[in-house]
Amino acid sequence: MFNGNFRHPLDNLIRDDRLFMLEAIIPFVDDRMKAPLAMYIKIMELQSILSALSNKDYVNSCGLCKDLNNQDDILSSLAGCGFSDIKEQFTNMKKAMDMMEMMNSNSMNNSGDMSSDLYGSVKDLFDEYDNNNL
């Protein structure tokens, strides 16, 4: 279950703060008016988002054009969603990916020396990881 103050990336495209104010008062509206008000807000948000998506400069300024190949940004974005159980999993995935990347770079550096001691290589890898994350 969601736990936190996450602001959805599409909310950055909504230029009309009055819609957020209307959302804030939904709990105080008469029960018969909650559903119509919620539908009105969502329709207005959808119109605002679709309008904003047609302006590439505005979309870029809202931070919605990121590199699909940047795994760090993807994991950071997912970890920032506020789901506490998933956040730790993504953090661990990121650490594992960083370690694999270091292993790959270390193996490329040592590719000419096939007789290198495996234990020494693994120990060097962990030492390098520790030194980079202090």
PDB file of C-alpha atoms in Angstrom:
ATOM      1  CA  MET A   1       0.000   0.000   0.000  1.00  0.00           C
ATOM      2  CA  PHE A   2       1.175   3.516  -0.768  1.00  0.00           C
ATOM      3  CA  ASN A   3       2.837   5.225   2.157  1.00  0.00           C
ATOM      4  CA  GLY A   4       4.185   8.701   1.606  1.00  0.00           C
ATOM      5  CA  ASN A   5       3.840  12.059  -0.080  1.00  0.00           C
ATOM      6  CA  PHE A   6       4.515  11.007  -3.662  1.00  0.00           C
ATOM      7  CA  ARG A   7       3.550  13.483  -6.358  1.00  0.00           C
ATOM      8  CA  HIS A   8       2.700  11.700  -9.586  1.00  0.00           C
ATOM      9  CA  PRO A   9       4.853  12.856 -12.545  1.00  0.00           C
ATOM     10  CA  LEU A  10       1.751  13.669 -14.594  1.00  0.00           C
ATOM     11  CA  ASP A  11       0.680  16.094 -11.866  1.00  0.00           C
ATOM     12  CA  ASN A  12       3.638  18.241 -12.934  1.00  0.00           C
ATOM     13  CA  LEU A  13       1.898  18.815 -16.264  1.00  0.00           C
ATOM     14  CA  ILE A  14      -1.249  20.251 -14.688  1.00  0.00           C
ATOM     15  CA  ARG A  15      -0.959  24.008 -14.866  1.00  0.00           C
ATOM     16  CA  ASP A  16      -4.164  24.810 -12.986  1.00  0.00           C
ATOM     17  CA  ASP A  17      -3.606  24.706  -9.217  1.00  0.00           C
ATOM     18  CA  ARG A  18      -7.350  25.176  -8.697  1.00  0.00           C
ATOM     19  CA  LEU A  19      -7.801  21.497  -9.554  1.00  0.00           C
ATOM     20  CA  PHE A  20      -5.550  20.484  -6.655  1.00  0.00           C
ATOM     21  CA  MET A  21      -7.544  22.790  -4.388  1.00  0.00           C
ATOM     22  CA  LEU A  22     -10.784  21.147  -5.515  1.00  0.00           C
ATOM     23  CA  GLU A  23      -9.293  17.721  -4.737  1.00  0.00           C
ATOM     24  CA  ALA A  24      -8.389  18.919  -1.262  1.00  0.00           C
ATOM     25  CA  ILE A  25     -11.996  19.858  -0.463  1.00  0.00           C
ATOM     26  CA  ILE A  26     -13.604  16.603  -1.662  1.00  0.00           C
ATOM     27  CA  PRO A  27     -13.765  15.187   1.905  1.00  0.00           C
ATOM     28  CA  PHE A  28     -15.817  18.242   2.961  1.00  0.00           C
ATOM     29  CA  VAL A  29     -18.340  18.151   0.119  1.00  0.00           C
ATOM     30  CA  ASP A  30     -21.806  16.672   0.553  1.00  0.00           C
ATOM     31  CA  ASP A  31     -21.766  12.921  -0.181  1.00  0.00           C
ATOM     32  CA  ARG A  32     -24.056  13.311  -3.215  1.00  0.00           C
ATOM     33  CA  MET A  33     -21.590  15.774  -4.785  1.00  0.00           C
ATOM     34  CA  LYS A  34     -18.349  13.835  -4.204  1.00  0.00           C
ATOM     35  CA  ALA A  35     -18.612  11.618  -7.302  1.00  0.00           C
ATOM     36  CA  PRO A  36     -19.617  14.406  -9.732  1.00  0.00           C
ATOM     37  CA  LEU A  37     -16.880  16.672  -8.341  1.00  0.00           C
ATOM     38  CA  ALA A  38     -14.257  13.908  -8.570  1.00  0.00           C
ATOM     39  CA  MET A  39     -15.264  13.169 -12.177  1.00  0.00           C
ATOM     40  CA  TYR A  40     -15.140  16.871 -13.063  1.00  0.00           C
ATOM     41  CA  ILE A  41     -11.657  17.196 -11.536  1.00  0.00           C
ATOM     42  CA  LYS A  42     -10.330  14.124 -13.350  1.00  0.00           C
ATOM     43  CA  ILE A  43     -11.760  15.252 -16.699  1.00  0.00           C
ATOM     44  CA  MET A  44     -10.192  18.691 -16.261  1.00  0.00           C
ATOM     45  CA  GLU A  45      -6.861  17.111 -15.252  1.00  0.00           C
ATOM     46  CA  LEU A  46      -6.960  14.867 -18.328  1.00  0.00           C
ATOM     47  CA  GLN A  47      -7.613  17.845 -20.593  1.00  0.00           C
ATOM     48  CA  SER A  48      -4.783  19.765 -18.967  1.00  0.00           C
ATOM     49  CA  ILE A  49      -2.347  16.847 -19.278  1.00  0.00           C
ATOM     50  CA  LEU A  50      -3.220  16.187 -22.938  1.00  0.00           C
ATOM     51  CA  SER A  51      -2.809  19.868 -23.726  1.00  0.00           C
ATOM     52  CA  ALA A  52       0.551  20.017 -21.952  1.00  0.00           C
ATOM     53  CA  LEU A  53       1.844  16.886 -23.735  1.00  0.00           C
ATOM     54  CA  SER A  54       1.553  18.702 -27.055  1.00  0.00           C
ATOM     55  CA  ASN A  55       4.137  21.259 -25.851  1.00  0.00           C
ATOM     56  CA  LYS A  56       7.484  19.425 -25.934  1.00  0.00           C
ATOM     57  CA  ASP A  57       9.392  22.273 -24.245  1.00  0.00           C
ATOM     58  CA  TYR A  58       6.943  22.293 -21.340  1.00  0.00           C
ATOM     59  CA  VAL A  59       7.143  18.495 -21.026  1.00  0.00           C
ATOM     60  CA  ASN A  60      10.946  18.736 -20.897  1.00  0.00           C
ATOM     61  CA  SER A  61      10.783  21.496 -18.272  1.00  0.00           C
ATOM     62  CA  CYS A  62       8.588  19.233 -16.121  1.00  0.00           C
ATOM     63  CA  GLY A  63      11.241  16.501 -16.213  1.00  0.00           C
ATOM     64  CA  LEU A  64       9.171  14.023 -18.197  1.00  0.00           C
ATOM     65  CA  CYS A  65      11.745  13.329 -20.903  1.00  0.00           C
ATOM     66  CA  LYS A  66      14.387  11.072 -19.423  1.00  0.00           C
ATOM     67  CA  ASP A  67      16.740   8.551 -20.951  1.00  0.00           C
ATOM     68  CA  LEU A  68      15.080   5.141 -21.159  1.00  0.00           C
ATOM     69  CA  ASN A  69      18.503   3.488 -21.023  1.00  0.00           C
ATOM     70  CA  ASN A  70      19.491   5.133 -17.724  1.00  0.00           C
ATOM     71  CA  GLN A  71      18.718   2.362 -15.261  1.00  0.00           C
ATOM     72  CA  ASP A  72      19.757   4.502 -12.291  1.00  0.00           C
ATOM     73  CA  ASP A  73      17.071   7.093 -13.065  1.00  0.00           C
ATOM     74  CA  ILE A  74      14.441   4.404 -13.632  1.00  0.00           C
ATOM     75  CA  LEU A  75      15.154   2.639 -10.334  1.00  0.00           C
ATOM     76  CA  SER A  76      15.376   5.938  -8.462  1.00  0.00           C
ATOM     77  CA  SER A  77      12.044   7.027  -9.870  1.00  0.00           C
ATOM     78  CA  LEU A  78      10.381   3.752  -8.947  1.00  0.00           C
ATOM     79  CA  ALA A  79      11.959   3.732  -5.485  1.00  0.00           C
ATOM     80  CA  GLY A  80      10.668   7.269  -4.895  1.00  0.00           C
ATOM     81  CA  CYS A  81       7.045   6.215  -5.333  1.00  0.00           C
ATOM     82  CA  GLY A  82       6.615   5.769  -1.607  1.00  0.00           C
ATOM     83  CA  PHE A  83       5.956   2.059  -1.406  1.00  0.00           C
ATOM     84  CA  SER A  84       8.182   1.168   1.537  1.00  0.00           C
ATOM     85  CA  ASP A  85       8.361  -2.576   0.802  1.00  0.00           C
ATOM     86  CA  ILE A  86       9.311  -1.991  -2.837  1.00  0.00           C
ATOM     87  CA  LYS A  87      11.711   0.864  -2.122  1.00  0.00           C
ATOM     88  CA  GLU A  88      14.161  -1.438  -0.355  1.00  0.00           C
ATOM     89  CA  GLN A  89      13.935  -3.977  -3.184  1.00  0.00           C
ATOM     90  CA  PHE A  90      14.813  -1.333  -5.783  1.00  0.00           C
ATOM     91  CA  THR A  91      17.661  -0.058  -3.629  1.00  0.00           C
ATOM     92  CA  ASN A  92      19.051  -3.593  -3.416  1.00  0.00           C
ATOM     93  CA  MET A  93      18.601  -4.076  -7.164  1.00  0.00           C
ATOM     94  CA  LYS A  94      20.545  -0.885  -7.783  1.00  0.00           C
ATOM     95  CA  LYS A  95      23.372  -2.052  -5.509  1.00  0.00           C
ATOM     96  CA  ALA A  96      23.487  -5.407  -7.312  1.00  0.00           C
ATOM     97  CA  MET A  97      23.561  -3.703 -10.711  1.00  0.00           C
ATOM     98  CA  ASP A  98      26.365  -1.396  -9.547  1.00  0.00           C
ATOM     99  CA  MET A  99      28.330  -4.399  -8.329  1.00  0.00           C
ATOM    100  CA  MET A 100      27.824  -6.246 -11.638  1.00  0.00           C
ATOM    101  CA  GLU A 101      28.971  -3.161 -13.516  1.00  0.00           C
ATOM    102  CA  MET A 102      32.116  -3.016 -11.396  1.00  0.00           C
ATOM    103  CA  MET A 103      32.692  -6.731 -12.007  1.00  0.00           C
ATOM    104  CA  ASN A 104      32.375  -6.178 -15.754  1.00  0.00           C
ATOM    105  CA  SER A 105      34.765  -3.244 -15.737  1.00  0.00           C
ATOM    106  CA  ASN A 106      37.178  -5.179 -13.509  1.00  0.00           C
ATOM    107  CA  SER A 107      37.064  -8.233 -15.797  1.00  0.00           C
ATOM    108  CA  MET A 108      37.687  -6.005 -18.826  1.00  0.00           C
ATOM    109  CA  ASN A 109      40.713  -4.500 -17.086  1.00  0.00           C
ATOM    110  CA  ASN A 110      42.047  -7.980 -16.243  1.00  0.00           C
ATOM    111  CA  SER A 111      41.022  -9.695 -19.501  1.00  0.00           C
ATOM    112  CA  GLY A 112      44.618  -9.983 -20.655  1.00  0.00           C
ATOM    113  CA  ASP A 113      45.677 -11.787 -17.471  1.00  0.00           C
ATOM    114  CA  MET A 114      43.670 -15.035 -17.402  1.00  0.00           C
ATOM    115  CA  SER A 115      45.834 -16.555 -14.655  1.00  0.00           C
ATOM    116  CA  SER A 116      44.765 -13.992 -12.039  1.00  0.00           C
ATOM    117  CA  ASP A 117      43.672 -15.369  -8.703  1.00  0.00           C
ATOM    118  CA  LEU A 118      39.852 -15.517  -8.495  1.00  0.00           C
ATOM    119  CA  TYR A 119      39.826 -14.828  -4.768  1.00  0.00           C
ATOM    120  CA  GLY A 120      42.082 -11.815  -5.218  1.00  0.00           C
ATOM    121  CA  SER A 121      39.847 -10.476  -8.006  1.00  0.00           C
ATOM    122  CA  VAL A 122      36.683 -10.833  -5.938  1.00  0.00           C
ATOM    123  CA  LYS A 123      38.376  -9.292  -2.885  1.00  0.00           C
ATOM    124  CA  ASP A 124      39.616  -6.386  -5.017  1.00  0.00           C
ATOM    125  CA  LEU A 125      36.093  -5.925  -6.379  1.00  0.00           C
ATOM    126  CA  PHE A 126      34.576  -5.702  -2.894  1.00  0.00           C
ATOM    127  CA  ASP A 127      37.352  -3.358  -1.750  1.00  0.00           C
ATOM    128  CA  GLU A 128      36.708  -1.127  -4.774  1.00  0.00           C
ATOM    129  CA  TYR A 129      32.967  -1.181  -4.071  1.00  0.00           C
ATOM    130  CA  ASP A 130      33.532  -0.269  -0.405  1.00  0.00           C
ATOM    131  CA  ASN A 131      35.880   2.579  -1.347  1.00  0.00           C
ATOM    132  CA  ASN A 132      33.386   4.012  -3.869  1.00  0.00           C
ATOM    133  CA  ASN A 133      30.427   3.874  -1.457  1.00  0.00           C
ATOM    134  CA  LEU A 134      31.963   5.404   1.656  1.00  0.00           C
TER     135      LEU A 134
END
